[in-house]
PDB file of C-alpha atoms and ligand atoms in Angstrom:
ATOM      1  CA  UNK A  14     155.257  83.318  39.315  1.00 96.00           C
ATOM      2  CA  UNK A  15     155.858  82.887  43.033  1.00 98.00           C
ATOM      3  CA  UNK A  16     154.337  85.595  45.179  1.00 98.00           C
ATOM      4  CA  UNK A  17     154.775  86.481  48.867  1.00 98.00           C
ATOM      5  CA  UNK A  18     152.333  88.930  50.424  1.00 98.00           C
ATOM      6  CA  UNK A  19     153.652  90.790  53.446  1.00 98.00           C
ATOM      7  CA  UNK A  20     152.748  93.893  55.400  1.00 98.00           C
ATOM      8  CA  UNK A  21     154.963  96.368  57.251  1.00 98.00           C
ATOM      9  CA  UNK A  22     155.157  96.205  61.033  1.00 98.00           C
ATOM     10  CA  UNK A  23     152.672  98.574  62.645  1.00 98.00           C
ATOM     11  CA  UNK A  24     154.234 101.279  64.835  1.00 97.00           C
ATOM     12  CA  UNK A  25     151.605 100.240  67.406  1.00 97.00           C
ATOM     13  CA  UNK A  26     152.789  96.614  67.541  1.00 98.00           C
ATOM     14  CA  UNK A  27     153.470  97.010  71.279  1.00 96.00           C
ATOM     15  CA  UNK A  28     149.666  96.922  71.723  1.00 97.00           C
ATOM     16  CA  UNK A  29     149.418  93.504  70.045  1.00 98.00           C
ATOM     17  CA  UNK A  30     147.197  90.681  71.257  1.00 98.00           C
ATOM     18  CA  UNK A  31     148.993  88.290  73.624  1.00 98.00           C
ATOM     19  CA  UNK A  32     147.701  84.940  74.885  1.00 97.00           C
ATOM     20  CA  UNK A  33     150.535  82.799  76.218  1.00 94.00           C
ATOM     21  CA  UNK A  34     153.343  85.337  76.583  1.00 95.00           C
ATOM     22  CA  UNK A  35     153.863  88.063  79.159  1.00 96.00           C
ATOM     23  CA  UNK A  36     154.049  91.530  77.612  1.00 97.00           C
ATOM     24  CA  UNK A  37     157.616  92.673  76.983  1.00 96.00           C
ATOM     25  CA  UNK A  38     158.850  95.918  75.495  1.00 96.00           C
ATOM     26  CA  UNK A  39     158.828  95.663  71.695  1.00 97.00           C
ATOM     27  CA  UNK A  40     161.011  97.994  69.657  1.00 96.00           C
ATOM     28  CA  UNK A  41     158.923  98.701  66.503  1.00 97.00           C
ATOM     29  CA  UNK A  42     161.973  99.860  64.545  1.00 97.00           C
ATOM     30  CA  UNK A  43     163.944  96.721  65.320  1.00 97.00           C
ATOM     31  CA  UNK A  44     160.875  94.625  64.541  1.00 98.00           C
ATOM     32  CA  UNK A  45     160.613  96.414  61.170  1.00 98.00           C
ATOM     33  CA  UNK A  46     164.326  95.868  60.483  1.00 98.00           C
ATOM     34  CA  UNK A  47     163.920  92.155  61.197  1.00 98.00           C
ATOM     35  CA  UNK A  48     160.845  92.107  58.981  1.00 98.00           C
ATOM     36  CA  UNK A  49     162.905  93.570  56.132  1.00 98.00           C
ATOM     37  CA  UNK A  50     165.395  90.757  56.681  1.00 98.00           C
ATOM     38  CA  UNK A  51     162.543  88.269  56.449  1.00 98.00           C
ATOM     39  CA  UNK A  52     161.308  89.859  53.201  1.00 98.00           C
ATOM     40  CA  UNK A  53     164.825  89.792  51.718  1.00 98.00           C
ATOM     41  CA  UNK A  54     165.097  86.163  52.642  1.00 98.00           C
ATOM     42  CA  UNK A  55     161.890  85.431  50.703  1.00 98.00           C
ATOM     43  CA  UNK A  56     162.947  87.407  47.634  1.00 98.00           C
ATOM     44  CA  UNK A  57     166.276  85.553  47.831  1.00 98.00           C
ATOM     45  CA  UNK A  58     164.241  82.396  47.257  1.00 97.00           C
ATOM     46  CA  UNK A  59     163.077  83.814  43.945  1.00 96.00           C
ATOM     47  CA  UNK A  60     159.638  85.204  44.686  1.00 97.00           C
ATOM     48  CA  UNK A  61     158.036  88.564  43.990  1.00 97.00           C
ATOM     49  CA  UNK A  62     157.038  90.553  47.045  1.00 98.00           C
ATOM     50  CA  UNK A  63     153.604  92.106  47.189  1.00 98.00           C
ATOM     51  CA  UNK A  64     153.498  94.519  50.096  1.00 98.00           C
ATOM     52  CA  UNK A  65     149.981  95.034  51.420  1.00 98.00           C
ATOM     53  CA  UNK A  66     148.983  98.594  52.362  1.00 95.00           C
ATOM     54  CA  UNK A  67     150.324  99.424  55.837  1.00 97.00           C
ATOM     55  CA  UNK A  68     147.757  99.446  58.654  1.00 98.00           C
ATOM     56  CA  UNK A  69     149.448 101.635  61.263  1.00 97.00           C
ATOM     57  CA  UNK A  70     146.439 101.526  63.595  1.00 98.00           C
ATOM     58  CA  UNK A  71     146.140  97.734  63.608  1.00 98.00           C
ATOM     59  CA  UNK A  72     148.854  96.443  65.979  1.00 98.00           C
ATOM     60  CA  UNK A  73     148.936  92.836  64.697  1.00 98.00           C
ATOM     61  CA  UNK A  74     148.594  93.607  60.985  1.00 98.00           C
ATOM     62  CA  UNK A  75     152.099  92.339  60.121  1.00 98.00           C
ATOM     63  CA  UNK A  76     150.812  88.810  60.831  1.00 98.00           C
ATOM     64  CA  UNK A  77     149.023  88.459  57.512  1.00 98.00           C
ATOM     65  CA  UNK A  78     148.815  84.662  57.624  1.00 98.00           C
ATOM     66  CA  UNK A  79     145.867  84.844  59.987  1.00 98.00           C
ATOM     67  CA  UNK A  80     143.662  86.740  57.518  1.00 98.00           C
ATOM     68  CA  UNK A  81     143.458  84.240  54.656  1.00 98.00           C
ATOM     69  CA  UNK A  82     144.027  80.631  53.653  1.00 98.00           C
ATOM     70  CA  UNK A  83     145.250  80.484  50.075  1.00 98.00           C
ATOM     71  CA  UNK A  84     144.609  77.228  48.249  1.00 98.00           C
ATOM     72  CA  UNK A  85     145.400  76.673  44.558  1.00 97.00           C
ATOM     73  CA  UNK A  86     141.683  76.853  43.755  1.00 98.00           C
ATOM     74  CA  UNK A  87     140.382  79.562  46.100  1.00 98.00           C
ATOM     75  CA  UNK A  88     141.447  82.043  48.782  1.00 98.00           C
ATOM     76  CA  UNK A  89     139.431  81.778  51.966  1.00 98.00           C
ATOM     77  CA  UNK A  90     139.166  85.053  53.856  1.00 98.00           C
ATOM     78  CA  UNK A  91     139.083  84.348  57.557  1.00 98.00           C
ATOM     79  CA  UNK A  92     137.146  85.864  60.405  1.00 98.00           C
ATOM     80  CA  UNK A  93     139.930  86.167  63.005  1.00 98.00           C
ATOM     81  CA  UNK A  94     139.106  85.079  66.529  1.00 98.00           C
ATOM     82  CA  UNK A  95     140.405  88.325  68.040  1.00 98.00           C
ATOM     83  CA  UNK A  96     137.917  91.095  67.188  1.00 98.00           C
ATOM     84  CA  UNK A  97     140.785  93.622  67.059  1.00 98.00           C
ATOM     85  CA  UNK A  98     142.172  91.750  64.057  1.00 98.00           C
ATOM     86  CA  UNK A  99     139.055  91.565  61.884  1.00 98.00           C
ATOM     87  CA  UNK A 100     139.653  94.927  60.145  1.00 98.00           C
ATOM     88  CA  UNK A 101     142.905  93.477  58.733  1.00 98.00           C
ATOM     89  CA  UNK A 102     141.001  91.252  56.308  1.00 98.00           C
ATOM     90  CA  UNK A 103     139.516  93.808  53.869  1.00 98.00           C
ATOM     91  CA  UNK A 104     142.802  94.959  52.350  1.00 98.00           C
ATOM     92  CA  UNK A 105     144.056  91.373  52.075  1.00 98.00           C
ATOM     93  CA  UNK A 106     140.889  90.510  50.150  1.00 98.00           C
ATOM     94  CA  UNK A 107     141.586  93.298  47.649  1.00 98.00           C
ATOM     95  CA  UNK A 108     145.186  92.143  47.200  1.00 98.00           C
ATOM     96  CA  UNK A 109     144.149  88.521  46.633  1.00 98.00           C
ATOM     97  CA  UNK A 110     141.262  89.291  44.270  1.00 98.00           C
ATOM     98  CA  UNK A 111     143.385  89.378  41.057  1.00 98.00           C
ATOM     99  CA  UNK A 112     144.869  85.951  41.831  1.00 98.00           C
ATOM    100  CA  UNK A 113     142.114  83.758  43.280  1.00 98.00           C
ATOM    101  CA  UNK A 114     138.375  83.524  43.566  1.00 98.00           C
ATOM    102  CA  UNK A 115     137.436  84.518  47.101  1.00 98.00           C
ATOM    103  CA  UNK A 116     135.351  82.772  49.743  1.00 98.00           C
ATOM    104  CA  UNK A 117     134.692  83.870  53.313  1.00 98.00           C
ATOM    105  CA  UNK A 118     134.269  82.377  56.774  1.00 98.00           C
ATOM    106  CA  UNK A 119     130.862  83.684  57.826  1.00 98.00           C
ATOM    107  CA  UNK A 120     129.906  84.961  61.277  1.00 98.00           C
ATOM    108  CA  UNK A 121     129.538  83.810  63.948  1.00 98.00           C
ATOM    109  CA  UNK A 122     132.311  81.351  63.048  1.00 98.00           C
ATOM    110  CA  UNK A 123     135.923  82.335  63.712  1.00 98.00           C
ATOM    111  CA  UNK A 124     139.114  81.058  62.155  1.00 98.00           C
ATOM    112  CA  UNK A 125     142.755  82.227  62.189  1.00 98.00           C
ATOM    113  CA  UNK A 126     145.015  81.217  59.299  1.00 98.00           C
ATOM    114  CA  UNK A 127     147.669  80.270  61.869  1.00 98.00           C
ATOM    115  CA  UNK A 128     145.467  77.328  62.810  1.00 98.00           C
ATOM    116  CA  UNK A 129     145.339  75.942  59.265  1.00 98.00           C
ATOM    117  CA  UNK A 130     147.939  73.444  58.077  1.00 98.00           C
ATOM    118  CA  UNK A 131     147.437  72.264  54.513  1.00 98.00           C
ATOM    119  CA  UNK A 132     149.162  68.961  53.739  1.00 98.00           C
ATOM    120  CA  UNK A 133     148.210  67.907  50.237  1.00 97.00           C
ATOM    121  CA  UNK A 134     144.454  67.307  50.127  1.00 97.00           C
ATOM    122  CA  UNK A 135     144.133  67.190  53.923  1.00 98.00           C
ATOM    123  CA  UNK A 136     143.576  70.417  55.807  1.00 98.00           C
ATOM    124  CA  UNK A 137     144.356  70.140  59.523  1.00 98.00           C
ATOM    125  CA  UNK A 138     142.638  72.896  61.496  1.00 98.00           C
ATOM    126  CA  UNK A 139     143.467  73.617  65.131  1.00 98.00           C
ATOM    127  CA  UNK A 140     140.548  74.015  67.496  1.00 98.00           C
ATOM    128  CA  UNK A 141     141.842  76.958  69.491  1.00 97.00           C
ATOM    129  CA  UNK A 142     140.952  80.093  71.379  1.00 96.00           C
ATOM    130  CA  UNK A 143     140.818  81.750  67.934  1.00 98.00           C
ATOM    131  CA  UNK A 144     139.268  79.060  65.731  1.00 98.00           C
ATOM    132  CA  UNK A 145     135.932  77.507  66.666  1.00 98.00           C
ATOM    133  CA  UNK A 146     133.875  74.587  65.365  1.00 98.00           C
ATOM    134  CA  UNK A 147     131.770  76.888  63.160  1.00 98.00           C
ATOM    135  CA  UNK A 148     134.907  78.332  61.575  1.00 98.00           C
ATOM    136  CA  UNK A 149     136.110  74.802  60.895  1.00 98.00           C
ATOM    137  CA  UNK A 150     132.728  73.918  59.351  1.00 98.00           C
ATOM    138  CA  UNK A 151     133.105  77.000  57.165  1.00 98.00           C
ATOM    139  CA  UNK A 152     136.487  75.961  55.770  1.00 98.00           C
ATOM    140  CA  UNK A 153     135.159  72.419  55.309  1.00 98.00           C
ATOM    141  CA  UNK A 154     132.178  73.611  53.271  1.00 98.00           C
ATOM    142  CA  UNK A 155     134.333  75.798  51.047  1.00 98.00           C
ATOM    143  CA  UNK A 156     137.185  73.364  50.470  1.00 98.00           C
ATOM    144  CA  UNK A 157     135.283  70.072  50.176  1.00 98.00           C
ATOM    145  CA  UNK A 158     134.013  70.986  46.697  1.00 96.00           C
ATOM    146  CA  UNK A 159     137.666  71.078  45.604  1.00 98.00           C
ATOM    147  CA  UNK A 160     138.353  67.632  47.071  1.00 98.00           C
ATOM    148  CA  UNK A 161     139.934  68.594  50.393  1.00 98.00           C
ATOM    149  CA  UNK A 162     139.284  66.755  53.638  1.00 98.00           C
ATOM    150  CA  UNK A 163     139.236  68.894  56.783  1.00 98.00           C
ATOM    151  CA  UNK A 164     140.331  67.441  60.124  1.00 98.00           C
ATOM    152  CA  UNK A 165     139.853  69.315  63.399  1.00 98.00           C
ATOM    153  CA  UNK A 166     142.879  69.002  65.679  1.00 98.00           C
ATOM    154  CA  UNK A 167     142.838  69.732  69.418  1.00 98.00           C
ATOM    155  CA  UNK A 168     146.093  71.089  70.863  1.00 98.00           C
ATOM    156  CA  UNK A 169     147.234  73.018  73.933  1.00 97.00           C
ATOM    157  CA  UNK A 170     149.998  75.232  75.264  1.00 97.00           C
ATOM    158  CA  UNK A 171     150.323  77.618  72.319  1.00 97.00           C
ATOM    159  CA  UNK A 172     148.357  80.157  70.285  1.00 97.00           C
ATOM    160  CA  UNK A 173     147.883  78.418  66.944  1.00 98.00           C
ATOM    161  CA  UNK A 174     148.158  74.890  65.545  1.00 98.00           C
ATOM    162  CA  UNK A 175     151.113  76.065  63.462  1.00 98.00           C
ATOM    163  CA  UNK A 176     152.962  77.086  66.637  1.00 98.00           C
ATOM    164  CA  UNK A 177     152.958  73.333  67.348  1.00 98.00           C
ATOM    165  CA  UNK A 178     153.435  71.747  63.929  1.00 98.00           C
ATOM    166  CA  UNK A 179     154.391  72.875  60.422  1.00 98.00           C
ATOM    167  CA  UNK A 180     155.443  71.279  57.173  1.00 98.00           C
ATOM    168  CA  UNK A 181     159.170  71.186  56.407  1.00 98.00           C
ATOM    169  CA  UNK A 182     159.289  69.034  53.250  1.00 98.00           C
ATOM    170  CA  UNK A 183     157.041  67.117  50.885  1.00 96.00           C
ATOM    171  CA  UNK A 184     156.517  64.385  53.467  1.00 96.00           C
ATOM    172  CA  UNK A 185     157.805  65.698  56.827  1.00 98.00           C
ATOM    173  CA  UNK A 186     156.452  67.888  59.596  1.00 98.00           C
ATOM    174  CA  UNK A 187     158.325  69.603  62.416  1.00 98.00           C
ATOM    175  CA  UNK A 188     156.418  69.091  65.635  1.00 98.00           C
ATOM    176  CA  UNK A 189     156.355  69.865  69.348  1.00 98.00           C
ATOM    177  CA  UNK A 190     154.826  66.653  70.797  1.00 98.00           C
ATOM    178  CA  UNK A 191     154.161  68.457  74.080  1.00 98.00           C
ATOM    179  CA  UNK A 192     151.595  70.698  72.359  1.00 98.00           C
ATOM    180  CA  UNK A 193     149.941  68.452  69.778  1.00 98.00           C
ATOM    181  CA  UNK A 194     149.440  64.689  69.521  1.00 98.00           C
ATOM    182  CA  UNK A 195     152.094  63.107  67.316  1.00 98.00           C
ATOM    183  CA  UNK A 196     149.644  60.410  66.224  1.00 98.00           C
ATOM    184  CA  UNK A 197     147.503  62.912  64.327  1.00 98.00           C
ATOM    185  CA  UNK A 198     150.380  63.198  61.849  1.00 98.00           C
ATOM    186  CA  UNK A 199     151.222  59.486  61.700  1.00 97.00           C
ATOM    187  CA  UNK A 200     151.068  59.559  57.892  1.00 97.00           C
ATOM    188  CA  UNK A 201     154.067  61.927  57.799  1.00 98.00           C
ATOM    189  CA  UNK A 202     157.676  61.752  58.795  1.00 98.00           C
ATOM    190  CA  UNK A 203     157.638  63.582  62.159  1.00 98.00           C
ATOM    191  CA  UNK A 204     160.714  65.535  63.198  1.00 98.00           C
ATOM    192  CA  UNK A 205     160.497  66.530  66.837  1.00 98.00           C
ATOM    193  CA  UNK A 206     161.844  69.871  67.979  1.00 98.00           C
ATOM    194  CA  UNK A 207     164.566  69.926  70.629  1.00 98.00           C
ATOM    195  CA  UNK A 208     162.637  69.901  73.934  1.00 98.00           C
ATOM    196  CA  UNK A 209     164.623  72.895  75.220  1.00 98.00           C
ATOM    197  CA  UNK A 210     163.154  75.007  72.355  1.00 98.00           C
ATOM    198  CA  UNK A 211     159.357  74.722  72.717  1.00 98.00           C
ATOM    199  CA  UNK A 212     158.587  77.489  70.199  1.00 97.00           C
ATOM    200  CA  UNK A 213     160.735  75.876  67.496  1.00 98.00           C
ATOM    201  CA  UNK A 214     158.007  74.053  65.562  1.00 98.00           C
ATOM    202  CA  UNK A 215     157.005  77.045  63.439  1.00 98.00           C
ATOM    203  CA  UNK A 216     158.951  76.828  60.172  1.00 98.00           C
ATOM    204  CA  UNK A 217     158.021  78.319  56.808  1.00 98.00           C
ATOM    205  CA  UNK A 218     158.449  75.995  53.838  1.00 98.00           C
ATOM    206  CA  UNK A 219     158.853  78.341  50.888  1.00 98.00           C
ATOM    207  CA  UNK A 220     159.277  76.642  47.528  1.00 97.00           C
ATOM    208  CA  UNK A 221     161.537  73.885  48.814  1.00 97.00           C
ATOM    209  CA  UNK A 222     163.533  75.865  51.392  1.00 98.00           C
ATOM    210  CA  UNK A 223     162.680  76.224  55.063  1.00 98.00           C
ATOM    211  CA  UNK A 224     162.808  79.768  56.435  1.00 98.00           C
ATOM    212  CA  UNK A 225     163.616  79.244  60.097  1.00 98.00           C
ATOM    213  CA  UNK A 226     164.169  81.392  63.222  1.00 98.00           C
ATOM    214  CA  UNK A 227     167.815  81.760  64.230  1.00 98.00           C
ATOM    215  CA  UNK A 228     166.686  81.414  67.858  1.00 98.00           C
ATOM    216  CA  UNK A 229     166.405  77.618  67.672  1.00 98.00           C
ATOM    217  CA  UNK A 230     169.852  76.215  66.759  1.00 98.00           C
ATOM    218  CA  UNK A 231     169.289  72.784  68.281  1.00 98.00           C
ATOM    219  CA  UNK A 232     166.091  72.134  66.354  1.00 98.00           C
ATOM    220  CA  UNK A 233     167.761  73.596  63.248  1.00 98.00           C
ATOM    221  CA  UNK A 234     170.431  70.926  63.565  1.00 98.00           C
ATOM    222  CA  UNK A 235     167.712  68.270  63.586  1.00 98.00           C
ATOM    223  CA  UNK A 236     166.340  69.641  60.313  1.00 98.00           C
ATOM    224  CA  UNK A 237     169.765  69.842  58.721  1.00 98.00           C
ATOM    225  CA  UNK A 238     170.560  66.298  59.851  1.00 98.00           C
ATOM    226  CA  UNK A 239     167.565  65.256  57.705  1.00 97.00           C
ATOM    227  CA  UNK A 240     169.081  67.147  54.742  1.00 97.00           C
ATOM    228  CA  UNK A 241     166.347  69.760  54.800  1.00 98.00           C
ATOM    229  CA  UNK A 242     167.594  72.989  53.265  1.00 98.00           C
ATOM    230  CA  UNK A 243     167.170  75.900  55.708  1.00 98.00           C
ATOM    231  CA  UNK A 244     167.865  79.625  55.794  1.00 98.00           C
ATOM    232  CA  UNK A 245     167.707  81.394  59.131  1.00 98.00           C
ATOM    233  CA  UNK A 246     166.202  84.762  59.989  1.00 98.00           C
ATOM    234  CA  UNK A 247     166.263  86.762  63.203  1.00 98.00           C
ATOM    235  CA  UNK A 248     162.644  87.415  64.199  1.00 98.00           C
ATOM    236  CA  UNK A 249     163.199  87.775  67.940  1.00 97.00           C
ATOM    237  CA  UNK A 250     161.345  91.095  68.201  1.00 97.00           C
ATOM    238  CA  UNK A 251     158.302  89.743  66.336  1.00 97.00           C
ATOM    239  CA  UNK A 252     158.380  86.675  68.597  1.00 97.00           C
ATOM    240  CA  UNK A 253     157.611  88.960  71.559  1.00 98.00           C
ATOM    241  CA  UNK A 254     154.280  89.653  69.808  1.00 98.00           C
ATOM    242  CA  UNK A 255     153.677  85.877  69.684  1.00 97.00           C
ATOM    243  CA  UNK A 256     154.413  85.775  65.974  1.00 96.00           C
ATOM    244  CA  UNK A 257     156.900  83.650  64.074  1.00 93.00           C
ATOM    245  CA  UNK A 258     157.888  82.872  60.508  1.00 98.00           C
ATOM    246  CA  UNK A 259     154.734  81.453  58.931  1.00 98.00           C
ATOM    247  CA  UNK A 260     152.568  84.281  60.198  1.00 98.00           C
ATOM    248  CA  UNK A 261     154.368  87.120  58.385  1.00 98.00           C
ATOM    249  CA  UNK A 262     153.464  86.096  54.831  1.00 98.00           C
ATOM    250  CA  UNK A 263     150.933  84.538  52.505  1.00 98.00           C
ATOM    251  CA  UNK A 264     152.670  82.532  49.780  1.00 98.00           C
ATOM    252  CA  UNK A 265     151.036  81.766  46.480  1.00 98.00           C
ATOM    253  CA  UNK A 266     151.846  80.470  43.054  1.00 97.00           C
ATOM    254  CA  UNK A 267     150.367  82.538  40.270  1.00 95.00           C
ATOM    255  CA  UNK A 268     149.910  81.255  36.740  1.00 86.00           C
TER     256      UNK A 268
HETATM  257  C1  LIG B 318     147.955  87.582  67.853  1.00 70.13           C
HETATM  258  O1  LIG B 318     147.837  87.251  69.034  1.00 70.13           O
HETATM  259  O2  LIG B 318     147.020  87.479  67.056  1.00 70.13           O
HETATM  260  C2  LIG B 318     149.273  88.132  67.398  1.00 70.13           C
HETATM  261  N1  LIG B 318     149.894  88.871  68.455  1.00 70.13           N
HETATM  262  C3  LIG B 318     150.194  87.036  66.934  1.00 70.13           C
HETATM  263  C4  LIG B 318     149.683  86.300  65.730  1.00 70.13           C
HETATM  264  C5  LIG B 318     150.654  85.302  65.212  1.00 70.13           C
HETATM  265  N2  LIG B 318     150.113  84.636  64.100  1.00 70.13           N
HETATM  266  C6  LIG B 318     150.440  83.399  63.730  1.00 70.13           C
HETATM  267  O3  LIG B 318     151.228  82.743  64.374  1.00 70.13           O
HETATM  268  N3  LIG B 318     149.838  82.905  62.681  1.00 70.13           N
END
């Protein structure tokens, strides 16, 4: 079974954390409508939806990706870099418990799931304002026993590593070379975003199809030119909270 964990948009999303963006008015109802569209898109790809309990008092709680890293062998509960986001983790742990054994990033280390890009047996982890060296050591300790290699990746200009690079097929990544060094991903086919769309590198590969923001038509064309199958979603309101398509779900295969 394919499973997507999501969580409703908090009515307090306007009080979200922001790092690189200026605060703009966010319409929580429109954000929720767009989130429904995102969920429908995922169920359209044949997965079951598991909606986490709403957390109306936690402004960023829709961005569930940051709370856990789900590998086939284990789910790693994170310790988000923003203290305001740490209370999001407990309910995600309970939802994951039936499906995976659980491990945790221990204090004082911090790690956001948005900084973690798993490509086969290599886990690239962004060294960011949210994820520190201790957090990276934590994920290394947990995952190495399952045969994963962890590589720390410096980047700049954006919140998370996956704002700068994501996987779009078995062997290709979509990347903004202005934010992360292309050479780090030399082993992969690297598709560069259109330079006029700097936020376009965040794509969600969901069971062979790329879920992609409608806001980046030029970069979309680059994906389609490579025969990558894409479906677009409008997540413009969530983007004002510095979120994109990977951050609104945790995808897992369940046997
Ligand atoms: C935050 O700053 O934590 C949220 N406003 C946005 C988190 C987006 N998460 C992600 O890209 N993985």
